[in-house]
Short mmCIF file of C-alpha atoms in Angstrom, two decimals:
data_model
loop_
_atom_site.label_atom_id
_atom_site.label_comp_id
_atom_site.label_asym_id
_atom_site.label_seq_id
_atom_site.Cartn_x
_atom_site.Cartn_y
_atom_site.Cartn_z
CA MET K 750 159.60 115.24 99.65
CA SER K 751 156.16 116.76 99.41
CA LEU K 752 155.38 114.27 96.67
CA MET K 753 156.25 111.34 98.98
CA VAL K 754 154.12 112.77 101.77
CA SER K 755 151.24 113.20 99.34
CA GLU K 756 151.54 109.60 98.16
CA GLU K 757 151.68 108.31 101.76
CA THR K 758 148.58 110.32 102.62
CA ARG K 759 146.69 108.93 99.63
CA THR K 760 147.80 105.39 100.52
CA ALA K 761 146.59 105.80 104.11
CA GLU K 762 143.27 107.17 102.89
CA THR K 763 142.90 104.25 100.48
CA ARG K 764 143.61 101.74 103.28
CA THR K 765 141.10 103.47 105.53
CA ALA K 766 138.48 103.37 102.78
CA MET K 767 139.19 99.70 102.11
CA SER K 768 139.04 98.91 105.82
CA SER K 769 135.72 100.72 106.07
CA THR K 770 134.39 98.88 103.02
CA GLU K 771 135.51 95.52 104.42
CA ARG K 772 133.88 96.26 107.75
CA GLY K 773 130.69 97.25 105.97
CA THR K 774 130.76 94.09 103.86
CA ALA K 775 131.38 91.96 106.94
CA ALA K 776 128.54 93.67 108.78
CA THR K 777 126.26 93.07 105.79
CA ARG K 778 127.21 89.37 105.75
CA ILE K 779 126.45 89.07 109.46
CA GLN K 780 123.09 90.79 109.00
CA GLU K 781 122.22 88.50 106.10
CA THR K 782 123.11 85.35 108.03
CA THR K 783 121.93 86.33 111.50
CA PRO K 784 118.30 85.45 112.32
CA GLY K 785 116.29 88.40 113.57
CA ALA K 786 118.70 90.99 112.01
CA GLY K 787 117.49 93.69 109.67
CA GLY K 788 118.86 91.91 106.58
CA THR K 789 117.05 88.66 107.25
CA ARG K 790 114.60 87.87 104.51
CA ALA K 791 110.99 87.81 105.64
CA TRP K 792 110.37 84.44 104.02
CA ALA K 793 112.96 82.79 106.26
CA VAL K 794 111.29 84.09 109.41
CA ARG K 795 107.90 82.93 108.15
CA LEU K 796 109.34 79.50 107.40
CA VAL K 797 110.74 79.25 110.92
CA VAL K 798 107.38 80.20 112.47
CA LEU K 799 105.58 77.67 110.27
CA GLY K 800 108.20 75.05 111.08
CA ILE K 801 107.87 75.66 114.83
CA VAL K 802 104.06 75.32 114.73
CA LEU K 803 104.01 72.22 112.53
CA SER K 804 106.80 70.56 114.52
CA ALA K 805 105.01 71.24 117.82
CA LEU K 806 101.82 69.72 116.44
CA ASN K 807 103.78 66.49 115.82
CA LEU K 808 105.49 66.10 119.20
CA ARG K 809 102.72 64.07 120.87
CA PRO K 810 100.35 62.37 118.35
CA ALA K 811 102.69 59.36 118.15
CA ILE K 812 101.89 58.79 121.83
CA THR K 813 98.26 59.87 122.23
CA SER K 814 97.06 58.26 118.99
CA LEU K 815 98.45 54.94 120.22
CA GLY K 816 96.74 55.38 123.58
CA ALA K 817 93.39 55.77 121.83
CA LEU K 818 93.85 52.44 119.97
CA LEU K 819 95.98 50.52 122.47
CA GLU K 820 93.40 47.76 122.99
CA GLU K 821 93.10 47.15 119.24
CA VAL K 822 96.89 47.17 118.85
CA ARG K 823 97.28 44.64 121.66
CA ASP K 824 94.73 42.32 120.08
CA GLY K 825 96.15 42.77 116.59
CA LEU K 826 99.74 42.02 117.59
CA GLY K 827 99.00 39.51 120.36
CA MET K 828 100.76 41.80 122.80
CA SER K 829 100.85 40.79 126.46
CA GLY K 830 99.78 43.14 129.23
CA GLY K 831 103.37 43.46 130.42
CA VAL K 832 104.62 44.50 126.99
CA ALA K 833 101.74 46.96 126.68
CA GLY K 834 102.77 48.44 130.02
CA LEU K 835 106.35 48.70 128.75
CA LEU K 836 105.08 50.46 125.64
CA THR K 837 103.46 53.18 127.76
CA SER K 838 106.78 53.70 129.61
CA VAL K 839 108.91 53.93 126.45
CA PRO K 840 108.20 57.62 125.61
CA PRO K 841 109.84 59.24 128.66
CA LEU K 842 112.72 56.75 128.46
CA CYS K 843 113.37 57.61 124.80
CA PHE K 844 113.05 61.33 125.56
CA ALA K 845 115.71 60.99 128.25
CA VAL K 846 118.13 58.79 126.26
CA PHE K 847 117.95 60.43 122.83
CA GLY K 848 117.50 64.01 124.03
CA VAL K 849 121.06 64.04 125.41
CA ALA K 850 122.48 63.84 121.88
CA ALA K 851 120.59 66.88 120.59
CA PRO K 852 123.12 69.63 121.54
CA ARG K 853 126.05 67.75 119.99
CA LEU K 854 124.07 67.14 116.80
CA ALA K 855 123.01 70.80 116.70
CA ARG K 856 126.61 71.99 117.03
CA ARG K 857 127.69 69.80 114.13
CA PHE K 858 124.77 70.12 111.71
CA GLY K 859 122.79 73.12 112.97
CA PRO K 860 119.51 73.02 114.95
CA ALA K 861 117.29 73.45 111.88
CA ALA K 862 118.86 70.44 110.16
CA VAL K 863 118.47 68.28 113.27
CA VAL K 864 114.81 69.26 113.71
CA CYS K 865 114.22 68.52 110.02
CA ALA K 866 115.77 65.07 110.49
CA GLY K 867 113.67 64.62 113.62
CA MET K 868 110.47 65.30 111.71
CA ALA K 869 111.60 62.83 109.02
CA ALA K 870 112.22 60.20 111.72
CA ILE K 871 108.73 60.77 113.13
CA THR K 872 107.25 60.39 109.64
CA ALA K 873 109.11 57.14 108.99
CA GLY K 874 108.34 55.68 112.41
CA LEU K 875 104.61 56.46 112.22
CA LEU K 876 104.35 55.12 108.68
CA ILE K 877 106.29 51.91 109.34
CA ARG K 878 105.14 50.78 112.76
CA PRO K 879 101.56 49.66 111.91
CA TYR K 880 102.77 47.49 109.02
CA VAL K 881 106.18 46.21 110.11
CA GLY K 882 104.66 43.10 111.70
CA GLY K 883 105.25 41.74 115.19
CA THR K 884 105.66 43.36 118.57
CA ALA K 885 109.44 43.84 118.27
CA GLY K 886 109.11 45.69 114.99
CA PHE K 887 106.31 47.83 116.38
CA LEU K 888 108.47 48.80 119.37
CA ALA K 889 111.48 49.56 117.14
CA ALA K 890 109.47 51.78 114.80
CA SER K 891 107.89 53.54 117.79
CA ALA K 892 111.40 54.17 119.16
CA LEU K 893 112.40 55.72 115.81
CA ALA K 894 109.49 58.16 115.99
CA LEU K 895 110.21 58.91 119.65
CA MET K 896 113.87 59.58 118.82
CA GLY K 897 112.75 62.28 116.40
CA ILE K 898 110.43 63.70 119.04
CA ALA K 899 113.21 63.67 121.66
CA VAL K 900 115.73 65.75 119.68
CA SER K 901 113.01 68.15 118.54
CA ASN K 902 111.80 68.53 122.13
CA VAL K 903 115.25 69.69 123.18
CA LEU K 904 115.94 71.97 120.21
CA MET K 905 112.62 73.83 120.00
CA PRO K 906 113.63 76.26 122.82
CA VAL K 907 116.98 76.70 121.02
CA ILE K 908 115.26 77.62 117.75
CA VAL K 909 113.03 80.10 119.58
CA LYS K 910 115.95 81.68 121.47
CA ARG K 911 118.05 82.01 118.33
CA TRP K 912 115.49 83.38 115.88
CA PHE K 913 113.31 85.34 118.32
CA PRO K 914 115.54 86.43 121.24
CA ASP K 915 113.22 89.35 122.06
CA ARG K 916 110.02 87.28 121.79
CA VAL K 917 110.86 84.17 123.79
CA GLY K 918 107.58 84.31 125.72
CA SER K 919 105.22 84.77 122.80
CA MET K 920 106.97 82.23 120.58
CA THR K 921 107.24 79.67 123.38
CA GLY K 922 103.55 80.25 123.99
CA LEU K 923 102.76 79.65 120.33
CA TYR K 924 104.86 76.48 120.33
CA SER K 925 103.32 75.22 123.58
CA MET K 926 99.80 75.95 122.36
CA ALA K 927 100.43 74.00 119.15
CA LEU K 928 101.88 71.11 121.16
CA ALA K 929 98.82 71.01 123.42
CA LEU K 930 96.54 71.19 120.39
CA GLY K 931 98.33 68.28 118.71
CA THR K 932 98.16 66.25 121.91
CA SER K 933 94.45 66.70 122.46
CA ALA K 934 93.54 66.43 118.75
CA ALA K 935 95.27 63.08 118.35
CA ALA K 936 93.51 61.74 121.45
CA ALA K 937 90.10 62.94 120.29
CA VAL K 938 90.26 62.37 116.51
CA THR K 939 92.15 59.07 116.12
CA VAL K 940 89.17 56.79 116.75
CA PRO K 941 86.75 58.69 114.44
CA LEU K 942 89.48 58.79 111.78
CA THR K 943 90.00 55.05 112.14
CA ASP K 944 86.28 54.44 111.68
CA ALA K 945 86.18 56.72 108.64
CA LEU K 946 89.11 54.83 107.09
CA GLY K 947 87.38 51.46 107.42
CA GLY K 948 87.93 50.58 111.07
CA GLY K 949 91.48 49.20 110.79
CA TRP K 950 93.82 50.32 113.56
CA ARG K 951 96.80 50.26 111.20
CA SER K 952 95.42 52.99 108.95
CA GLY K 953 94.24 54.92 112.02
CA LEU K 954 97.81 55.08 113.33
CA ALA K 955 99.56 55.55 109.97
CA VAL K 956 97.46 58.57 108.97
CA TRP K 957 99.40 60.77 111.42
CA ALA K 958 102.52 60.30 109.29
CA ALA K 959 101.01 62.76 106.80
CA LEU K 960 101.06 65.56 109.38
CA ALA K 961 104.67 64.71 110.28
CA ALA K 962 105.68 64.76 106.60
CA ALA K 963 104.22 68.26 106.25
CA ALA K 964 106.42 69.38 109.16
CA VAL K 965 109.58 68.37 107.26
CA LEU K 966 108.99 70.86 104.43
CA PRO K 967 109.53 74.25 106.17
CA TRP K 968 112.93 73.16 107.50
CA LEU K 969 114.38 71.99 104.17
CA PRO K 970 115.47 75.48 102.97
CA LEU K 971 117.11 76.08 106.38
CA VAL K 972 119.17 72.93 106.80
CA ARG K 973 122.37 74.61 105.60
CA ASP K 974 122.07 77.33 108.25
CA ARG K 975 124.30 76.33 111.15
CA GLY K 976 123.98 79.65 112.96
CA THR K 977 127.65 80.40 113.58
CA ALA K 978 127.21 84.12 113.13
CA ALA K 979 124.13 84.15 115.30
CA ALA K 980 125.87 82.23 118.02
CA ARG K 981 128.63 84.87 118.18
CA GLN K 982 126.05 87.62 118.46
CA GLU K 983 124.08 86.06 121.30
CA SER K 984 126.71 86.19 124.02
CA PRO K 985 129.16 88.91 125.06
CA ARG K 986 131.91 86.29 124.98
CA GLY K 987 130.58 84.95 121.66
CA ALA K 988 133.10 82.91 119.80
CA ASP K 989 135.12 81.94 122.87
CA ARG K 990 132.17 80.36 124.60
CA GLN K 991 130.50 79.00 121.47
CA HIS K 992 132.74 75.94 121.34
CA ALA K 993 133.20 75.52 125.10
CA PRO K 994 130.37 73.41 126.53
CA LEU K 995 129.17 74.49 129.97
CA ARG K 996 129.76 72.37 133.03
CA ILE K 997 126.01 72.30 133.40
CA THR K 998 125.95 70.01 136.44
CA ARG K 999 127.64 72.77 138.47
CA SER K 1000 124.58 74.99 138.09
CA ARG K 1001 122.01 74.91 140.89
CA THR K 1002 119.47 76.52 138.58
CA ALA K 1003 119.97 73.74 136.02
CA TRP K 1004 119.34 71.08 138.68
CA ALA K 1005 116.30 72.92 140.02
CA LEU K 1006 114.87 73.24 136.52
CA ALA K 1007 115.57 69.56 135.77
CA VAL K 1008 113.78 68.37 138.92
CA PHE K 1009 110.92 70.79 138.27
CA PHE K 1010 110.61 69.47 134.72
CA GLY K 1011 110.63 65.88 135.98
CA LEU K 1012 108.00 66.40 138.66
CA GLN K 1013 105.64 68.30 136.38
CA ALA K 1014 106.03 65.54 133.77
CA THR K 1015 105.27 62.96 136.48
CA ALA K 1016 102.06 64.80 137.37
CA ALA K 1017 101.07 65.09 133.70
CA TYR K 1018 101.64 61.39 132.94
CA ILE K 1019 99.76 60.35 136.08
CA THR K 1020 96.86 62.62 135.13
CA MET K 1021 96.69 61.36 131.55
CA GLY K 1022 97.05 57.73 132.56
CA TRP K 1023 94.90 57.46 135.67
CA MET K 1024 92.42 60.33 135.95
CA PRO K 1025 89.67 58.64 133.89
CA GLN K 1026 89.93 55.53 136.09
CA ILE K 1027 89.61 57.67 139.24
CA PHE K 1028 86.37 59.14 137.93
CA ARG K 1029 85.05 55.77 136.76
CA ASP K 1030 85.70 54.22 140.17
CA ALA K 1031 83.73 57.08 141.70
CA GLY K 1032 80.69 56.22 139.54
CA VAL K 1033 81.22 58.61 136.65
CA PRO K 1034 80.23 56.99 133.29
CA ALA K 1035 83.13 55.95 131.06
CA GLY K 1036 82.18 58.37 128.29
CA THR K 1037 82.02 61.29 130.70
CA ALA K 1038 85.35 60.30 132.24
CA GLY K 1039 86.95 60.50 128.80
CA VAL K 1040 85.43 63.93 128.21
CA LEU K 1041 86.77 65.10 131.58
CA LEU K 1042 90.28 64.06 130.55
CA ALA K 1043 89.84 65.89 127.25
CA VAL K 1044 88.80 69.03 129.17
CA THR K 1045 91.96 68.76 131.29
CA MET K 1046 94.12 68.46 128.18
CA VAL K 1047 92.34 71.23 126.25
CA MET K 1048 92.97 73.68 129.10
CA GLY K 1049 96.58 73.64 127.99
CA VAL K 1050 95.77 75.20 124.61
CA PRO K 1051 94.89 78.78 125.67
CA LEU K 1052 96.95 78.80 128.88
CA ALA K 1053 100.05 77.51 127.10
CA PHE K 1054 99.95 80.71 125.05
CA VAL K 1055 99.24 83.07 127.94
CA ILE K 1056 101.56 81.76 130.68
CA PRO K 1057 104.88 82.10 128.78
CA ARG K 1058 104.02 85.69 127.79
CA VAL K 1059 103.32 86.56 131.43
CA ALA K 1060 106.41 84.69 132.64
CA THR K 1061 108.83 86.65 130.43
CA ARG K 1062 107.53 89.94 131.84
CA LEU K 1063 108.29 88.96 135.43
CA PRO K 1064 111.76 89.10 137.02
CA HIS K 1065 110.91 85.96 139.02
CA GLN K 1066 108.65 83.17 137.73
CA GLY K 1067 108.27 81.60 141.19
CA PRO K 1068 104.81 83.12 141.86
CA ILE K 1069 103.42 81.43 138.74
CA VAL K 1070 104.87 78.11 139.92
CA LEU K 1071 103.11 78.52 143.27
CA VAL K 1072 99.75 79.35 141.67
CA LEU K 1073 99.91 76.32 139.37
CA GLY K 1074 100.95 74.09 142.29
CA ALA K 1075 98.08 75.37 144.44
CA CYS K 1076 95.64 74.46 141.64
CA GLY K 1077 97.12 70.96 141.56
CA LEU K 1078 96.81 70.50 145.32
CA ALA K 1079 93.19 71.70 145.21
CA GLY K 1080 92.42 69.32 142.36
CA TYR K 1081 93.90 66.31 144.19
CA ALA K 1082 92.03 67.22 147.37
CA GLY K 1083 88.81 67.43 145.39
CA LEU K 1084 89.40 64.03 143.80
CA TYR K 1085 89.80 62.55 147.26
CA LEU K 1086 86.86 64.29 148.99
CA ALA K 1087 84.21 64.48 146.23
CA PRO K 1088 85.46 62.97 142.95
CA ALA K 1089 82.07 62.68 141.28
CA ALA K 1090 80.25 65.70 142.70
CA GLY K 1091 82.92 68.21 141.67
CA ALA K 1092 84.37 66.31 138.72
CA TRP K 1093 84.32 69.24 136.28
CA ALA K 1094 85.97 71.59 138.78
CA TRP K 1095 88.76 69.10 139.53
CA ALA K 1096 89.35 68.50 135.83
CA LEU K 1097 89.71 72.24 135.24
CA LEU K 1098 92.05 72.72 138.20
CA LEU K 1099 94.31 69.87 137.10
CA GLY K 1100 94.29 71.25 133.57
CA VAL K 1101 95.61 74.55 134.92
CA SER K 1102 98.21 72.75 137.03
CA ASN K 1103 99.49 70.80 134.01
CA CYS K 1104 100.46 74.11 132.38
CA ALA K 1105 103.69 73.90 134.36
CA PHE K 1106 105.06 72.35 131.15
CA PRO K 1107 105.02 75.53 128.99
CA LEU K 1108 106.32 77.44 132.00
CA ALA K 1109 109.27 75.04 132.27
CA LEU K 1110 110.03 75.47 128.56
CA THR K 1111 109.93 79.25 128.94
CA MET K 1112 112.34 79.15 131.86
CA VAL K 1113 114.75 77.01 129.81
CA GLY K 1114 114.97 79.88 127.31
CA MET K 1115 115.35 82.49 130.04
CA ARG K 1116 117.98 80.78 132.20
CA ALA K 1117 120.75 80.84 129.56
CA HIS K 1118 122.37 83.71 127.61
CA SER K 1119 123.29 81.97 124.37
CA GLY K 1120 121.89 79.44 121.93
CA PRO K 1121 124.47 76.77 122.86
CA GLY K 1122 123.71 77.42 126.52
CA VAL K 1123 119.98 76.96 125.93
CA ALA K 1124 120.72 73.73 124.03
CA GLN K 1125 122.75 72.30 126.90
CA LEU K 1126 120.26 73.39 129.53
CA SER K 1127 117.31 72.07 127.52
CA ALA K 1128 119.00 68.70 127.00
CA PHE K 1129 119.99 68.40 130.65
CA ALA K 1130 116.65 69.53 132.09
CA GLN K 1131 114.52 67.43 129.76
CA SER K 1132 116.65 64.26 129.80
CA THR K 1133 117.05 64.31 133.58
CA GLY K 1134 113.43 65.32 134.02
CA TYR K 1135 112.02 62.53 131.89
CA LEU K 1136 114.14 59.99 133.76
CA ILE K 1137 112.66 61.30 137.01
CA SER K 1138 109.14 60.97 135.60
CA ILE K 1139 109.35 57.28 134.66
CA PRO K 1140 108.55 55.67 138.07
CA GLY K 1141 105.61 57.92 138.98
CA PRO K 1142 102.75 56.40 136.94
CA LEU K 1143 103.98 52.88 137.69
CA LEU K 1144 104.10 53.60 141.44
CA VAL K 1145 100.56 54.99 141.34
CA GLY K 1146 99.39 51.77 139.71
CA VAL K 1147 101.12 49.64 142.37
CA LEU K 1148 99.62 51.67 145.23
CA TYR K 1149 96.17 51.49 143.66
CA GLN K 1150 96.40 47.74 143.21
CA HIS K 1151 97.64 47.00 146.71
CA SER K 1152 95.48 49.49 148.64
CA GLY K 1153 92.30 48.89 146.66
CA GLY K 1154 91.47 52.59 146.52
CA TRP K 1155 92.70 56.01 145.52
CA GLY K 1156 93.59 57.42 148.94
CA LEU K 1157 97.28 56.49 148.88
CA PRO K 1158 97.84 57.30 145.18
CA LEU K 1159 96.25 60.73 145.62
CA ALA K 1160 98.35 61.33 148.74
CA LEU K 1161 101.46 60.54 146.67
CA MET K 1162 100.38 62.95 143.92
CA ALA K 1163 99.80 65.73 146.45
CA ALA K 1164 103.09 65.00 148.19
CA LEU K 1165 105.02 65.26 144.92
CA MET K 1166 103.42 68.63 144.21
CA VAL K 1167 105.16 70.20 147.23
CA PRO K 1168 108.77 69.66 146.04
CA GLN K 1169 107.65 70.62 142.54
CA MET K 1170 106.61 74.02 143.90
CA VAL K 1171 109.86 74.40 145.85
CA VAL K 1172 112.27 73.58 142.99
CA GLY K 1173 110.13 75.52 140.52
CA PHE K 1174 110.37 78.59 142.74
CA LEU K 1175 114.17 78.19 142.85
CA ALA K 1176 114.37 77.70 139.07
CA GLY K 1177 112.37 80.88 138.56
CA ARG K 1178 115.02 83.16 140.05
CA ASP K 1179 116.59 85.73 137.73
CA ARG K 1180 119.97 84.12 136.99
CA THR K 1181 121.64 82.16 134.20
CA VAL K 1182 123.54 78.90 134.02
CA GLU K 1183 126.51 80.60 132.33
CA ASP K 1184 126.97 82.88 135.34
CA GLU K 1185 126.71 79.98 137.78
CA THR K 1186 129.09 77.66 135.93
CA ALA K 1187 131.68 80.42 135.52
CA ARG K 1188 132.11 80.83 139.28
#
């Protein structure tokens, strides 16, 4: 009898030891596969940081490099003014249409693999479009590059949330700063690069494919990482909610953030498209007007790093929204009252106001608990927002043409800033879309 009891005791101890070993092995596997955990290899984190920076640098040159050479492209392809106008409206449309697919693709292939494919699409589009021949081919290749930009736009906040959940502000700031740097660099350097390469607009546009190709490389070792373990760790309901998409349209915060994103994008596109003309009509030389636009864009480089870091330390981001909106209103008022006399001040103020973009990206990462939630919110806010932004620059052009001055267009810009401040304040409240959609 005592022998049987002894054997049962040893068996129970063996099972306990095995159970403990299995738990330890499972925990080790989770640590090894979960980004940010102690077992994560340092090289993987460095690759992700490098990938984020290089990807962000490539999210706007396809657009701003074309803007710098648009006249040469029109002449080279025999493009009509109407088609050229359509070409300038294609980016937000592609961002809205293709960005919707990003969460579904990320769930199936993993966010790193989708971003890698996005960078490859940008590379192919930039390399093909100058040489494909004809306006239709140029538009199709541009759409390919913009498709890659669209999915990467949506998934960058997801990558940041997943790999750096405790450093959302600093990493979003780094990403936003790199994006602003790529935007301004492509606008400033494309023409000199074109001249250095012999003056042909085709080589001036195609050269940016090299930067996009470099952005593919850091993601290649990570394409097999689909983040299933990480996704379970990010939310208290983990695996149950991982495969259950949110009813995102039921969230007031999601709608507020989408409208805020759309209105800030409207203001940014209007500024980039029309501010030099406002200064030129006021008597500012063309060269100086271009420099003023560059100053406005460069303001986004340092502030895009600072604002997200400040935003993540505040329980409510509404005050930052109000400060940025007030700068925008002051800049528009200055453009109306004394466009030439205070040109540098208005350019600086509008540059500060345009930093609502990195703030919006930061709030996307803060308004959802989990990686899948961030993916859905990012896709919804950006796709809806870019659709909202499409009419703004066109409407400004119509008002300018029919009124013969900048009074009505500037009144429209100032009027749009007011609802931007209101919805941005609402989006800045400390709540999440998961909590709102679960009610």
